[in-house]
Structures are given as structure tokens and as C-alpha cells.
Short mmCIF file of C-alpha atoms (C1' of nucleotides) in Angstrom, two decimals:
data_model
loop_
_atom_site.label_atom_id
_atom_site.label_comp_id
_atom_site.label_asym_id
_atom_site.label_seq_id
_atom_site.Cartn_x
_atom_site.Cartn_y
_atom_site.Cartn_z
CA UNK A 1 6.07 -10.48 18.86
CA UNK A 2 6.14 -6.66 18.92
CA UNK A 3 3.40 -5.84 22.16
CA UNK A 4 1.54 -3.44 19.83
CA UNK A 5 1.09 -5.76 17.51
CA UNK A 6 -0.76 -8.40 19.45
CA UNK A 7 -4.47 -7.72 18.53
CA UNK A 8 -3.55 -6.60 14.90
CA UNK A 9 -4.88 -9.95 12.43
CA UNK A 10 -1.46 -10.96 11.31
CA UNK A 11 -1.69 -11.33 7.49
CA UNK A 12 1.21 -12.24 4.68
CA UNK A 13 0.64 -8.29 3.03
CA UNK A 14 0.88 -5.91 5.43
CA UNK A 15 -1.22 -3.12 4.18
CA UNK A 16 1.37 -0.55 4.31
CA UNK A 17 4.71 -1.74 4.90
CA UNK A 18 6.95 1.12 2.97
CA UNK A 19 5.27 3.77 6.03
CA UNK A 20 5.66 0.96 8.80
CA UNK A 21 9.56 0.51 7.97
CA UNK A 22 10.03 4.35 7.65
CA UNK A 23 8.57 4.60 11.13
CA UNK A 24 11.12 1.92 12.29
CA UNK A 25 13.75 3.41 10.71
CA UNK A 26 13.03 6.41 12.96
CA UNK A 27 13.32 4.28 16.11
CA UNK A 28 16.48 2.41 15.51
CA UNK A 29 18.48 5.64 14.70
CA UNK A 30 16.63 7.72 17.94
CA UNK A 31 17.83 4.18 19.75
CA UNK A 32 21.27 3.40 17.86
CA UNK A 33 22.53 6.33 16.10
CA UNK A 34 22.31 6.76 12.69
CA UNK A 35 25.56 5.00 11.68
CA UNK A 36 24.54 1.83 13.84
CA UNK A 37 21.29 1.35 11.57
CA UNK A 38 21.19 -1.98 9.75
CA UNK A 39 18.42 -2.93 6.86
CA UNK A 40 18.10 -6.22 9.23
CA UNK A 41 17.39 -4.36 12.44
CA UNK A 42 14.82 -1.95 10.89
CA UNK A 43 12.80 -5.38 9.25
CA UNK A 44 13.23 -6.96 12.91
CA UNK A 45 11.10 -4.00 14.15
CA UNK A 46 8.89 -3.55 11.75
CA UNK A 47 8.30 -7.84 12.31
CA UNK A 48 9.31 -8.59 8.47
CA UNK A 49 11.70 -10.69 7.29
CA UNK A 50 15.05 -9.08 6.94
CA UNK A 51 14.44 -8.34 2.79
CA UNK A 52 12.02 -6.83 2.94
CA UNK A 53 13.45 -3.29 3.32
CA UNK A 54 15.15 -4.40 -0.07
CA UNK A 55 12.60 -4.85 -1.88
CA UNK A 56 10.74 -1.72 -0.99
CA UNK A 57 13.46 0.35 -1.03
CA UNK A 58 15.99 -0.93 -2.98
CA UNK A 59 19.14 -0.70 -0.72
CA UNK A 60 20.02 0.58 3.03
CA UNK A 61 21.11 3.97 0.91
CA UNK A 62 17.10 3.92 -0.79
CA UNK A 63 15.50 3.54 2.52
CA UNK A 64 17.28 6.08 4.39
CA UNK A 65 16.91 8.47 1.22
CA UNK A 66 13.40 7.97 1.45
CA UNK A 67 13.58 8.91 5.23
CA UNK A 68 14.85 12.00 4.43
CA UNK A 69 12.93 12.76 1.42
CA UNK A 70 9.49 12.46 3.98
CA UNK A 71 11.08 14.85 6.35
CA UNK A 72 11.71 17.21 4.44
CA UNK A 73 8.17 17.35 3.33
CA UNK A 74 7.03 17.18 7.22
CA UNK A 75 9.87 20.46 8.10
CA UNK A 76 7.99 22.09 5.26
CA UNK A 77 4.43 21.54 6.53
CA UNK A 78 5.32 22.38 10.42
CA UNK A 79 7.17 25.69 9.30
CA UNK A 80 3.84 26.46 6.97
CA UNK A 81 1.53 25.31 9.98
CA UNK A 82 4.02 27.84 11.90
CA UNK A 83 3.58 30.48 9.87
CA UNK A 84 -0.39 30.31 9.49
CA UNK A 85 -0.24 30.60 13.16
CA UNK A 86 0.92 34.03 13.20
CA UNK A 87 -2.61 34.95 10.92
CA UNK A 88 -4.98 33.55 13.20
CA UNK A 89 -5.25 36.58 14.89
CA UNK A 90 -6.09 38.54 11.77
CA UNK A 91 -4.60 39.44 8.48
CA UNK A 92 -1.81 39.33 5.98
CA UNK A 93 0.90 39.34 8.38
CA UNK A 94 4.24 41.02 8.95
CA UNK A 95 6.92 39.65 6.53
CA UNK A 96 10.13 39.24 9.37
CA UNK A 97 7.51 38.08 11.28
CA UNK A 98 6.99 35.32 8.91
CA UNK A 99 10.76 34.80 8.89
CA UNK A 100 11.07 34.19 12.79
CA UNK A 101 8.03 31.80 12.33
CA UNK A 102 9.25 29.77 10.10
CA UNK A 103 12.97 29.33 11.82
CA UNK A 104 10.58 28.30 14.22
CA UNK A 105 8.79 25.69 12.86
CA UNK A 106 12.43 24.57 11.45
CA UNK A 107 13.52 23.95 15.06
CA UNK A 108 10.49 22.79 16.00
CA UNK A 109 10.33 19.96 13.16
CA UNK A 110 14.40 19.12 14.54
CA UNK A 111 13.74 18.94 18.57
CA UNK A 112 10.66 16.80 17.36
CA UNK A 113 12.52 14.46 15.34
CA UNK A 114 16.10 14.46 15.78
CA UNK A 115 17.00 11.42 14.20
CA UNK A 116 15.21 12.23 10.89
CA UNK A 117 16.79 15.66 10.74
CA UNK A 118 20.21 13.70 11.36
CA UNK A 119 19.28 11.56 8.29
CA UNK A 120 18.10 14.59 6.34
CA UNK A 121 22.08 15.54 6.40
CA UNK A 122 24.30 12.90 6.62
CA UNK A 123 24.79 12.81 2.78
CA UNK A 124 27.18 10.22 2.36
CA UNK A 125 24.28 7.86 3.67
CA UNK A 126 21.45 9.28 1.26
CA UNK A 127 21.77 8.66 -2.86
CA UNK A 128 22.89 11.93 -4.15
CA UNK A 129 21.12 11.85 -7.17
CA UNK A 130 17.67 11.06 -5.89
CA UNK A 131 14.58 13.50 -7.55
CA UNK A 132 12.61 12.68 -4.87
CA UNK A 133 14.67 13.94 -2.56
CA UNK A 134 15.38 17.03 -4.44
CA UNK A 135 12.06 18.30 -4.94
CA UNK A 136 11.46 18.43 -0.95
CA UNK A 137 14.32 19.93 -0.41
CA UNK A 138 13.76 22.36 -3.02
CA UNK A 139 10.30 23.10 -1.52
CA UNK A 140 11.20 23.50 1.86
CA UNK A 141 14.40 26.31 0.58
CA UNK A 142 11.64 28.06 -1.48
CA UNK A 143 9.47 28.73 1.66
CA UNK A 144 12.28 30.50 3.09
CA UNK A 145 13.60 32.23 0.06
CA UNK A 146 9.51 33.66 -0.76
CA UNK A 147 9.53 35.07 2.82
CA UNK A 148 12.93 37.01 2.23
CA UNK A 149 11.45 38.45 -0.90
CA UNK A 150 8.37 39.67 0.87
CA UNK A 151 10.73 41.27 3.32
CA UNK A 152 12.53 42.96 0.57
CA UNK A 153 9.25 43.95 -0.90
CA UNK A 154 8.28 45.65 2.53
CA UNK A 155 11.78 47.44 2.17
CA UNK A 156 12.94 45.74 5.47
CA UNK A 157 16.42 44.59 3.69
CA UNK A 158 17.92 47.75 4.78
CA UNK A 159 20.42 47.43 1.55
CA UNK A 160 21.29 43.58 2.28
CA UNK A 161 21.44 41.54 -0.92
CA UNK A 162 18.24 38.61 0.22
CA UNK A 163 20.77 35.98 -0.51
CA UNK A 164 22.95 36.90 2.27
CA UNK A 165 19.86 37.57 4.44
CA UNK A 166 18.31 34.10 3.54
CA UNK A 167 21.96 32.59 4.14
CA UNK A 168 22.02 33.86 7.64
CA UNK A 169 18.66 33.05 8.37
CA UNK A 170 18.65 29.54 7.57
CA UNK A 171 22.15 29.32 9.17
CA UNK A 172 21.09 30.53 12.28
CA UNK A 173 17.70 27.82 12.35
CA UNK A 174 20.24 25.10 11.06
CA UNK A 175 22.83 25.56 13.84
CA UNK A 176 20.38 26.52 16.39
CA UNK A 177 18.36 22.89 16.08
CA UNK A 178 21.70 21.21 15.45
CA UNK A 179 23.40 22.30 18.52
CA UNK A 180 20.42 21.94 20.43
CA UNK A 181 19.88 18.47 19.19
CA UNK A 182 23.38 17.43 20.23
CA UNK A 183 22.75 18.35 23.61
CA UNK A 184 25.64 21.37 23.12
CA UNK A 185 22.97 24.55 23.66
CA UNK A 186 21.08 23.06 27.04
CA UNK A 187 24.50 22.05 28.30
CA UNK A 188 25.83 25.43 28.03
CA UNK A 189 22.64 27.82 28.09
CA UNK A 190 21.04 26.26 31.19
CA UNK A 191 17.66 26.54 29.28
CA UNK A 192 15.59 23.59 29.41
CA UNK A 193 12.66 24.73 27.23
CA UNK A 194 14.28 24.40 23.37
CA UNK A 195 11.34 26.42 22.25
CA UNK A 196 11.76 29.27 24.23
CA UNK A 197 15.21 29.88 23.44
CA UNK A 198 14.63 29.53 19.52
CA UNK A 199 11.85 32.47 19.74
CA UNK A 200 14.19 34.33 22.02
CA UNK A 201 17.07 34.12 19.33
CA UNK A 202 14.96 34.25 16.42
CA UNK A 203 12.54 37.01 17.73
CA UNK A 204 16.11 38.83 18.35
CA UNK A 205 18.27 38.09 15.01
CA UNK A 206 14.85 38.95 13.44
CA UNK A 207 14.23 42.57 15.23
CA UNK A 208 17.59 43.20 14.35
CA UNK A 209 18.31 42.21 11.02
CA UNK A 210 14.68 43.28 9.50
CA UNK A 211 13.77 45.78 11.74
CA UNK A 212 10.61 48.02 10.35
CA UNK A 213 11.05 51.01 8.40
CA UNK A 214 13.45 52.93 10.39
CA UNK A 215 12.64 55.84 12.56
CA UNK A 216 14.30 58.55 12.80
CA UNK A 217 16.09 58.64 16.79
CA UNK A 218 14.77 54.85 16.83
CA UNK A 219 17.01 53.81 19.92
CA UNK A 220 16.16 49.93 19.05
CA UNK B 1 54.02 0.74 -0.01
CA UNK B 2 52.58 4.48 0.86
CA UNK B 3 54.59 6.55 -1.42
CA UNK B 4 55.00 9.50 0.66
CA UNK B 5 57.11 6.60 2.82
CA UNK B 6 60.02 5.26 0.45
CA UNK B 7 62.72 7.58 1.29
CA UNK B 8 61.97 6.98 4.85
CA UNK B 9 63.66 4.21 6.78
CA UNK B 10 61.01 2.02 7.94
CA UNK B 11 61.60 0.53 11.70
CA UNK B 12 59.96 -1.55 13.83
CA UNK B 13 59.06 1.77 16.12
CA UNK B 14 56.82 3.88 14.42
CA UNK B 15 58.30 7.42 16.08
CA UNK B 16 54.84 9.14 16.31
CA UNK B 17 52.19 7.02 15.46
CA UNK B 18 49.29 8.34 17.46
CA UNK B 19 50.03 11.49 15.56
CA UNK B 20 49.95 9.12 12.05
CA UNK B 21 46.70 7.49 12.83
CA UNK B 22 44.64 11.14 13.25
CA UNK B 23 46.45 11.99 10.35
CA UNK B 24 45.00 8.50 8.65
CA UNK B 25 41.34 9.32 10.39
CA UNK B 26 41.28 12.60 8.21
CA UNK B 27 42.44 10.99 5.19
CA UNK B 28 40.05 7.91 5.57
CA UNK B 29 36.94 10.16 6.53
CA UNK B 30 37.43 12.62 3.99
CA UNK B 31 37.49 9.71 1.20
CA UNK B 32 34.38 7.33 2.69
CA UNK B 33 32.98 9.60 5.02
CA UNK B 34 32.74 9.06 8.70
CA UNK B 35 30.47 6.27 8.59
CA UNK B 36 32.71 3.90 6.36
CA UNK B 37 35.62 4.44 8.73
CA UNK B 38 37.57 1.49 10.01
CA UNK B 39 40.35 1.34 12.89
CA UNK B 40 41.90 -1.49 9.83
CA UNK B 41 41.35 1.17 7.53
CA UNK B 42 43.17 3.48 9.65
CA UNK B 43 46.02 1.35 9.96
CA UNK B 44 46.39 0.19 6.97
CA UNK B 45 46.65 4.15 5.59
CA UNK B 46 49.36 4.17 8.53
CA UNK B 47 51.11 1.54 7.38
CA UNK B 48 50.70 -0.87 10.56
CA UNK B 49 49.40 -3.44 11.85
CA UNK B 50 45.59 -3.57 12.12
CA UNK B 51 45.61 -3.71 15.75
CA UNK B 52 48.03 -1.18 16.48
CA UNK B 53 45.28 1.25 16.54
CA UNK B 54 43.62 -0.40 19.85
CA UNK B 55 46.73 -0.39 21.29
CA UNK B 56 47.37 3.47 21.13
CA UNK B 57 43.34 4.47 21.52
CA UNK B 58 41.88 1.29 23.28
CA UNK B 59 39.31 1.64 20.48
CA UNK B 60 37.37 2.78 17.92
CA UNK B 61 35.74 5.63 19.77
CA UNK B 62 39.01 6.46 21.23
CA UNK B 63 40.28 6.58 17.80
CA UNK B 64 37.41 9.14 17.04
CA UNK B 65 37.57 10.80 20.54
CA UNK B 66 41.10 11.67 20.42
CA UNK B 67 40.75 12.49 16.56
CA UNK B 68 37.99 15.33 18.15
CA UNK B 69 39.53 16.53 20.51
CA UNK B 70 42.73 17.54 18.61
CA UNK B 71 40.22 19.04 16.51
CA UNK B 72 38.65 21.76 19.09
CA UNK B 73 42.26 22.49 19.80
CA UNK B 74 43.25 23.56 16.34
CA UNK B 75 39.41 25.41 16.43
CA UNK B 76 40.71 27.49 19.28
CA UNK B 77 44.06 28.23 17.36
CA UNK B 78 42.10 29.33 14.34
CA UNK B 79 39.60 31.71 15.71
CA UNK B 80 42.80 32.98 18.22
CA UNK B 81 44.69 33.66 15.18
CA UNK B 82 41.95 35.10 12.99
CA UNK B 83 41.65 37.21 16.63
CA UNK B 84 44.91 38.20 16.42
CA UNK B 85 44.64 39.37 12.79
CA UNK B 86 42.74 42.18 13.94
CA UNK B 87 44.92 43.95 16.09
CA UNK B 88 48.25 43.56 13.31
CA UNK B 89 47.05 47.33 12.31
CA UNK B 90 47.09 48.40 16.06
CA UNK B 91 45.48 48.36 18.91
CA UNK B 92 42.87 46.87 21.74
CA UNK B 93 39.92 46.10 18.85
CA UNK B 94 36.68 46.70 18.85
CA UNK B 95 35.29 43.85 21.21
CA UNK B 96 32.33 43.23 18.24
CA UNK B 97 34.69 43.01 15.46
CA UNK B 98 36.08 40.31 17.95
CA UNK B 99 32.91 38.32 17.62
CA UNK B 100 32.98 38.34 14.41
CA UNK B 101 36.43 37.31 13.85
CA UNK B 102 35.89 34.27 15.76
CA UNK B 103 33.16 33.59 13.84
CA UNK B 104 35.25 33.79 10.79
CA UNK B 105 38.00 31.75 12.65
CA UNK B 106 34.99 28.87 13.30
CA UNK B 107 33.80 28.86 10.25
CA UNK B 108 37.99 28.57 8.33
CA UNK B 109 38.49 25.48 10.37
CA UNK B 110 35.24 23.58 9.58
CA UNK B 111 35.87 24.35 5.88
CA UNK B 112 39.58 23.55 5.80
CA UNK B 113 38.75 19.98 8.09
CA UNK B 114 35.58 18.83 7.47
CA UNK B 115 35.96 15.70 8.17
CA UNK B 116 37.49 16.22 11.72
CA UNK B 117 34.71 19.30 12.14
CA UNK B 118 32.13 16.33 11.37
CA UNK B 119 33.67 13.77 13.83
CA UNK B 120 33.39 16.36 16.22
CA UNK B 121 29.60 16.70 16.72
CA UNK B 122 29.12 13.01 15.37
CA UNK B 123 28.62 12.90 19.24
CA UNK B 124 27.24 8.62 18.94
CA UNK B 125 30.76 7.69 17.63
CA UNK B 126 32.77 9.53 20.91
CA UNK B 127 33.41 8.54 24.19
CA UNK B 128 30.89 10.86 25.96
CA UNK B 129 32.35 11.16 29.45
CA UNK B 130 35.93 11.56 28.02
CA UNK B 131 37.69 14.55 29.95
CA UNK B 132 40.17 15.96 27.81
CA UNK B 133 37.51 16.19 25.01
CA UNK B 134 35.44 18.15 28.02
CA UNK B 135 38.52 20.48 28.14
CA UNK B 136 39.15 20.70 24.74
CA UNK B 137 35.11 22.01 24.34
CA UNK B 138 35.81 24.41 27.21
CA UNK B 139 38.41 26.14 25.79
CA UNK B 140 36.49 26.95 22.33
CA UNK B 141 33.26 27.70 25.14
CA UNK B 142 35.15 29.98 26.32
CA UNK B 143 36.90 32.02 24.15
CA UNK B 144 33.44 32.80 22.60
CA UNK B 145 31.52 33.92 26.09
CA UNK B 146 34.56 36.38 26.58
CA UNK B 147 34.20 38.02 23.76
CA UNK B 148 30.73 38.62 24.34
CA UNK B 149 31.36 39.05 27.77
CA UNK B 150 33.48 42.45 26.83
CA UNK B 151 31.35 43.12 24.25
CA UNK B 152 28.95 43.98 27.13
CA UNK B 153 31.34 45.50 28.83
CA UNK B 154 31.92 48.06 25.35
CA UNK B 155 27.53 48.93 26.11
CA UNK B 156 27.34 46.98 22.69
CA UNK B 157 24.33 44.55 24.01
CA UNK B 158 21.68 47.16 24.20
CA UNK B 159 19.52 45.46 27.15
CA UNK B 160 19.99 41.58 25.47
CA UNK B 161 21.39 39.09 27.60
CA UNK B 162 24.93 37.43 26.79
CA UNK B 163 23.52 34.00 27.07
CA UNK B 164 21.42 34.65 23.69
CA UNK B 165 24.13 36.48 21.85
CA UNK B 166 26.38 33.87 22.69
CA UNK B 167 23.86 30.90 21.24
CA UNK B 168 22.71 33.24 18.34
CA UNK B 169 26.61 33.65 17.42
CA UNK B 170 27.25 30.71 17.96
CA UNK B 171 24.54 28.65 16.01
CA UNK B 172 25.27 31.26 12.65
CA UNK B 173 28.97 30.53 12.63
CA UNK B 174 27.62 26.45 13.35
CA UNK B 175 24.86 26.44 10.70
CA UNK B 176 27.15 28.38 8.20
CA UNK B 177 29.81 25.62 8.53
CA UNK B 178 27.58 22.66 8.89
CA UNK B 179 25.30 23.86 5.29
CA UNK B 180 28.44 25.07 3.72
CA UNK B 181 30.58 21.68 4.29
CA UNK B 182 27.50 20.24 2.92
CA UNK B 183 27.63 21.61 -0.42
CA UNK B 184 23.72 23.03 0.39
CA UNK B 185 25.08 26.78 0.55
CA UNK B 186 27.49 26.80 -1.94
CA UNK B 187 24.50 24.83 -4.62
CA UNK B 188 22.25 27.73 -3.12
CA UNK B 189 24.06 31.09 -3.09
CA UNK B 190 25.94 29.93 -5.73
CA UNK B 191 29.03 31.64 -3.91
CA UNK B 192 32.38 30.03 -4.86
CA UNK B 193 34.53 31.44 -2.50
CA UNK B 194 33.13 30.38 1.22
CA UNK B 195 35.48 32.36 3.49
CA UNK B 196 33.65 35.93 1.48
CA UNK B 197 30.52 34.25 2.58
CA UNK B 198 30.93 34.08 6.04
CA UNK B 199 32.58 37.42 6.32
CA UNK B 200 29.65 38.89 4.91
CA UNK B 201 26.74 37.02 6.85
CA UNK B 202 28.89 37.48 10.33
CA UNK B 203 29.47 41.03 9.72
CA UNK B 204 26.20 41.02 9.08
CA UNK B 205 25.38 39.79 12.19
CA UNK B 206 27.33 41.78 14.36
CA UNK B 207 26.68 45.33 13.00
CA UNK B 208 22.83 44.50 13.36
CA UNK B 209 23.24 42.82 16.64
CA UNK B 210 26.07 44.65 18.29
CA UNK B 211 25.91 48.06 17.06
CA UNK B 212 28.38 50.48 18.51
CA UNK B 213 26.32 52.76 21.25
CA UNK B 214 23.62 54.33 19.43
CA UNK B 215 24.03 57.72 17.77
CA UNK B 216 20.54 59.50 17.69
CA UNK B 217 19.25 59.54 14.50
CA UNK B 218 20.90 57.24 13.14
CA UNK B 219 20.23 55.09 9.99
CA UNK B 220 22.17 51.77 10.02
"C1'" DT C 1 82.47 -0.63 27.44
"C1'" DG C 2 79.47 -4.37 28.23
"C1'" DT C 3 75.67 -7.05 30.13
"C1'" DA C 4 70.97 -7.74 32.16
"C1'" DC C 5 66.62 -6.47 32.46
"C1'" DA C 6 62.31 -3.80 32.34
"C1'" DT C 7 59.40 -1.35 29.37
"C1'" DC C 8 56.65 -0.52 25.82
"C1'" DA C 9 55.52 -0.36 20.68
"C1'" DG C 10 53.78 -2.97 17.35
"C1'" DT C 11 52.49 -7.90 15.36
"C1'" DG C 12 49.56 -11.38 13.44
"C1'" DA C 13 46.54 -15.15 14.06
"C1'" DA C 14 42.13 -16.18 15.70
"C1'" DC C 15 37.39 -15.44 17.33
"C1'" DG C 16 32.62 -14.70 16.49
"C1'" DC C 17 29.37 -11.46 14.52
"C1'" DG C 18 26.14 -8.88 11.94
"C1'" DC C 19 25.93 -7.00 7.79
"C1'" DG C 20 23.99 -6.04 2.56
"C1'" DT C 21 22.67 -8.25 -1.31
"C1'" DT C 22 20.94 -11.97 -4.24
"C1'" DC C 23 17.56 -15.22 -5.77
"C1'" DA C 24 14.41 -18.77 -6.39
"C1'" DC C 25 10.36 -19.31 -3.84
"C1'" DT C 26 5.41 -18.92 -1.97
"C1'" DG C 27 1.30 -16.67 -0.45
"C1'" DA C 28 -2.36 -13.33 -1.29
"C1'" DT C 29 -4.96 -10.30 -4.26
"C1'" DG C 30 -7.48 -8.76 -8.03
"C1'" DT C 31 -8.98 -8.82 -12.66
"C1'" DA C 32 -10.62 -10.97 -17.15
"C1'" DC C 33 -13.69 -13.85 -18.98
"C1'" DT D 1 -20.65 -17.69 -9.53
"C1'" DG D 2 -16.47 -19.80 -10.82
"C1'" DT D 3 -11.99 -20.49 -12.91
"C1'" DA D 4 -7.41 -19.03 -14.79
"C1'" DC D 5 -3.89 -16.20 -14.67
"C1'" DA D 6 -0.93 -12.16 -13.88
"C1'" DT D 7 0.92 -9.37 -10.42
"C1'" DC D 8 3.24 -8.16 -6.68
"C1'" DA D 9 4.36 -8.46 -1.54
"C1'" DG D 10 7.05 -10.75 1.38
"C1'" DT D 11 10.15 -15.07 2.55
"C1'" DG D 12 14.21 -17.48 3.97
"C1'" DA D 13 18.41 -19.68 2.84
"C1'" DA D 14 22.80 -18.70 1.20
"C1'" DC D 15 26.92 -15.97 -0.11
"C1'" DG D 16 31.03 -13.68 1.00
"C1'" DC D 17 32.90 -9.83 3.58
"C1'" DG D 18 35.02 -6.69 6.67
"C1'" DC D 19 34.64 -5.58 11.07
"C1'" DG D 20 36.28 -4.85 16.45
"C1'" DT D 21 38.47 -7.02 19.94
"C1'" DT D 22 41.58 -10.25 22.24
"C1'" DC D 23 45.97 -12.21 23.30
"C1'" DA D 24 50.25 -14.36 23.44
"C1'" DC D 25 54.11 -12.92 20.93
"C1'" DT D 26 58.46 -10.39 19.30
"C1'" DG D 27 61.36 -6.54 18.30
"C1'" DA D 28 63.52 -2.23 19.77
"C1'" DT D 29 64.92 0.99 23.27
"C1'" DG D 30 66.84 2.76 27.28
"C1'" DT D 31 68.50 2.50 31.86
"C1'" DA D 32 71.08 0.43 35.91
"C1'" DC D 33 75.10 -1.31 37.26
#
DNA sequence: TGTACATCAGTGAACGCGCGTTCACTGATGTAC
DNA sequence: TGTACATCAGTGAACGCGCGTTCACTGATGTAC
């Protein structure tokens, strides 16, 4: 029934149905909102039976954990791709620089998929417990964490502890894509281009939180 | 049968019951999340009838709506108050130490409800067009672009616009409380006490971002 | 002081619905021999 | 090349459940006269 599926030879194993139901998963909750998504409406567009999901997944909490646990691994590889950006040009770039890249690719990964990143933290639908899901999450913190340290490295801490820097940093990414997301920043900004105003913010929390070695009369 | 009612006489007229139910909505979200919330569970927390609930909010995202709105009321309160707190020792403050303060305020109320603080931005379970919710936003709005407003005023923008200040202020104090309510800040800083948090990342903020006019040759 | 009446708060039975999970099953695939 | 068998993907019927909403109702309150 589903149009795209029309010219696709219709077999009993699907090839990859674990990937096809995460993909559906993504539609229903852009569609429905997360807290409308069933296990049945996710098999209905994915054209499997309705227990399916189950048996991949386990239960509605495995599937949506699994969700989560993938983007996690995709914010990680857009703020990397973000970052490697910044070196095309040439070499071994500027630490804070790195920092504004990768609050960047943060955003980036959140306007692009809003109803993953909802997933990602609406913990009382996710298994706590799951290693999975820790490890991505644990890869995508030490991305941001490294890039502090190289800032402290290039003595750009000015004094602040890197925990509080790394705190703020990732605060200001996190409530930047989630008030974007929820429609809250373009209401009230008048902006309508979500990456311009995350570079503009970011460029600016960046330039003045980790300015350069300081200059003596340095105005800004 | 709630314990908290025995010494009470019970009548067939509630007294304040719209008040009751929010009171119920916290309670219930704060035990299942928001998800797993119920206008029966609501009343039966209440005490009543399982369609009193409709009667009072027409319906479930009524419930929620109204539950919201009272909740960017008591947001204004808090960062007024916290506001206020400055000026105890004296006089007309600093209008950056303002920012700051409402940041702090923002951040108190999101730790101390999170459950209404979630309902709040969980924006597929509200009546979107409701108008007293639209007033109730306003208010917090506006108390925010004020203070940045006479922080402009004070020279203490140094050629950024207001607009960006106000969405970088605004996203840290939003991303603090969203990742701290979470449990990811506290697992991460391992900080125990969240309000010493905040006071250090916003006054981080500020003094970086609002500086007082610049002094030449000066260091931080 | 007493009676009538309008108003509104709250009730409880009934409805139809979609849900998550379970379980015995069937169809397809691949490997061993 | 062919047969047997294990494995696993996906099925579909069945279950019991709690839900939101509706609606005719009853109980309490207050006001008019």
C-alpha cells in the first residue's frame, strides 16, 4: 500500500526491517508528537504487521531507545563533519573555533531532525539502563569535553574551571536548538534562517568567553 | 481516602477545585512523567469524579494548558523576586547583574517544578492558540528584553544587537534547566547543588558578554 | 423568616477505541551432509 | 545436486486495559421576593 513501495518485490523478510521501522518511527513523531506514537502505528508505516516492532525491539520503550541511541551517533558525526569543515581551508585549527563549530553541528543535527532530538530527551520514554544508549551519549559529551581541553591547553580559559565552560557551552547549543525547535526563537527573534542565528550566538558566546590571548588595550 | 483529607469535611462542592486538579497535574507528572498522565488520574489524586476534570478544563489539553500557563506566571514571580533580591542592599542595580538574576530566577523555577517547567514546552499536549497562555509567555518575554533593553541603555552591549543577547541568555538559562532537570548535568559536572551551578555559568555569561564599559588595558 | 427558582459544581454510567503484550504459528533462508 | 533440519523473521488472533468524551442526572448554593 505505501506509494513508495509499489515497484519494491514484496517478500515475507524484509531485508532490513530494524532501519525501516526506525525511519518510521521518525515520521509518526514529526507527524503525531512523540507522546502520540504507538508500536501499531509505526508497523502500519513501515507495512508490517503490528508485532513486529516487538520482536525487533523488544517493547515501545526498546524501539524508541534505539531511536535515540542512533541519534546520538548521527549529532556526533554532523558536529565532527562540522568541525572538519573549519580545516578545509588549511591546518590544525583554532580550538574556540572548534567549540562554535561543533554547537553548530549540535543545532544543525536538532533543526534537521527534531523529532529524534525530542526522543533523545524525553527519558521517561527511553530504558534508563540501556549500554547502548550510553556509549553514544558518552561519545557525543566527549567531543565537546576534548575541545574544552584544547582550549585550556591554548590558555583561552582565562581562569574558568573547563567544567563550567563545557556546562555553558553545551547549555547554550541545548537551549538554542530546543527553543528553536519549539518554534519559541523564530516567534520572538523574527529570524527565519535557524542557522544563521546559531553562528551569530555561538560565534558571539564563543569570542567572548574564549577570546585569544588577551591584548593589552584589547577594546573587544 | 487521601490522607492529607480526613480532618477536612468533605462536601459535595469542592471549594477550589481547579486549583486541586493543577495541584494533582504536578503530583501525577512528577510520579509517571508527562506522558503517563491521565485527566482520571488527575481526578482520582483530587478526589473526584473522573469527569469533573472536563467539566472545569473542557479537556485534556486544557488540563495541561491551564496547568502551563499558571506555570509562566509563577516563572515571572521567581525571576521578579530573585530581581528584587538584588537591590535588598540598596539601590538601582547594575542592569547586567539584572540579567543574570533572571537567569538565576529561570533556572530556580524549572528545578523546583519540573514537571510543570516540562508541560510547558511539551508544546503537542497544549492548546496552541490559547490566549491567556499567549499572555502568560509575554510577560516572562518581556521581563527578559527589558533587562537587556537597559542593559544597552548602561553601554554594556559593546556594538551586539539585543535580539542575540536576548536568545543567547535566554537559551543558557533554557539549556541549563532543560540538562539539569534531566539528571545529564548533574551525572556530568558531578555538581550536587544546582542553584551554585547556574550562578556560576550565568555570571559567567554576563561578565564575558556584558562587561561594564571597557577600562583600557584591562584584563578580564 | 420562608419559599421558589436559577445556577452551577460535580456525578456516574456508558460509549467506542487504540493500545502493548503474548503466543502459537508459518514462511523463507542457509547450512550440513 | 538434493535432502533434512535448524534458525530466525514476521504473522495474526486474542487478551485485558485504561483512556477521553458525552450526557442526563443530582446535590448544593445563593438570590429574589
Amino acid at each position: 500500500m505505501p506509494a513508495e513501495c509499489q515497484d519494491v518485490t514484496v517478500t515475507y523478510h524484509h531485508g532490513d526491517l530494524p532501519a525501516a521501522l526506525l525511519e518510521a518511527v521518525e515520521a509518526a513523531v514529526a507527524e503525531h508528537g512523540v507522546s502520540a506514537v504507538s508500536l501499531r502505528d509505526v508497523a502500519r508505516r513501515a507495512g508490517v504487521s503490528h508485532s513486529a516492532p516487538a520482536h525487533h525491539f523488544g517493547s515501545k520503550a526498546g524501539l524508541l531507545t534505539a531511536f535515540a541511541t542512533a541519534g546520538y551517533w548521527l549529532l556526533a558525526e554532523t558536529a565532527r563533519a562540522e568541525v572538519a569543515a573549519l580545516g578545509a581551508a588549511g591546518t590544525a585549527a583554532d580550538a574556540a573555533a572548534e567549540v562554535a563549530a561543533m554547537g553548530r553541528g549540535y543545532f544543525r543535527f536538532a533543526v534537521g531532525h527534531p523529532a529524534q532530538f525530542e526522543v533523545m530527551f524525553r527519558l521517561d520514554a527511553l530504558n534508563p539502563a540501556d549500554r547502548d544508549l550510553a556509549a553514544a551519549r558518552d561519545a557525543v559529551y566527549s567531543l565537546l569535553t576534548a575541545a574544552v581541553g584544547r582550549c585550556h591547553a591554548a590558555g583561552r580559559l582565562h581562569g574558568r574551571s573547563p567544567e563550567v565552560v563545557t556546562a555553558a557551552a553545551w547549555s547554550l547549543a541545548h537551549g538554542l536548538s530546543a527553543l528553536w525547535i519549539s518554534g519559541h526563537l523564530a516567534q520572538r527573534t523574527g529570524e527565519q534562517d535557524p542557522q544563521k542565528l546559531a553562528k551569530t550566538v555561538l560565534d558571539m558566546f564563543v569570542q567572548a568567553v574564549l577570546p585569544p590571548q588577551p591584548v593589552p588595550g584589547e577594546d573587544r
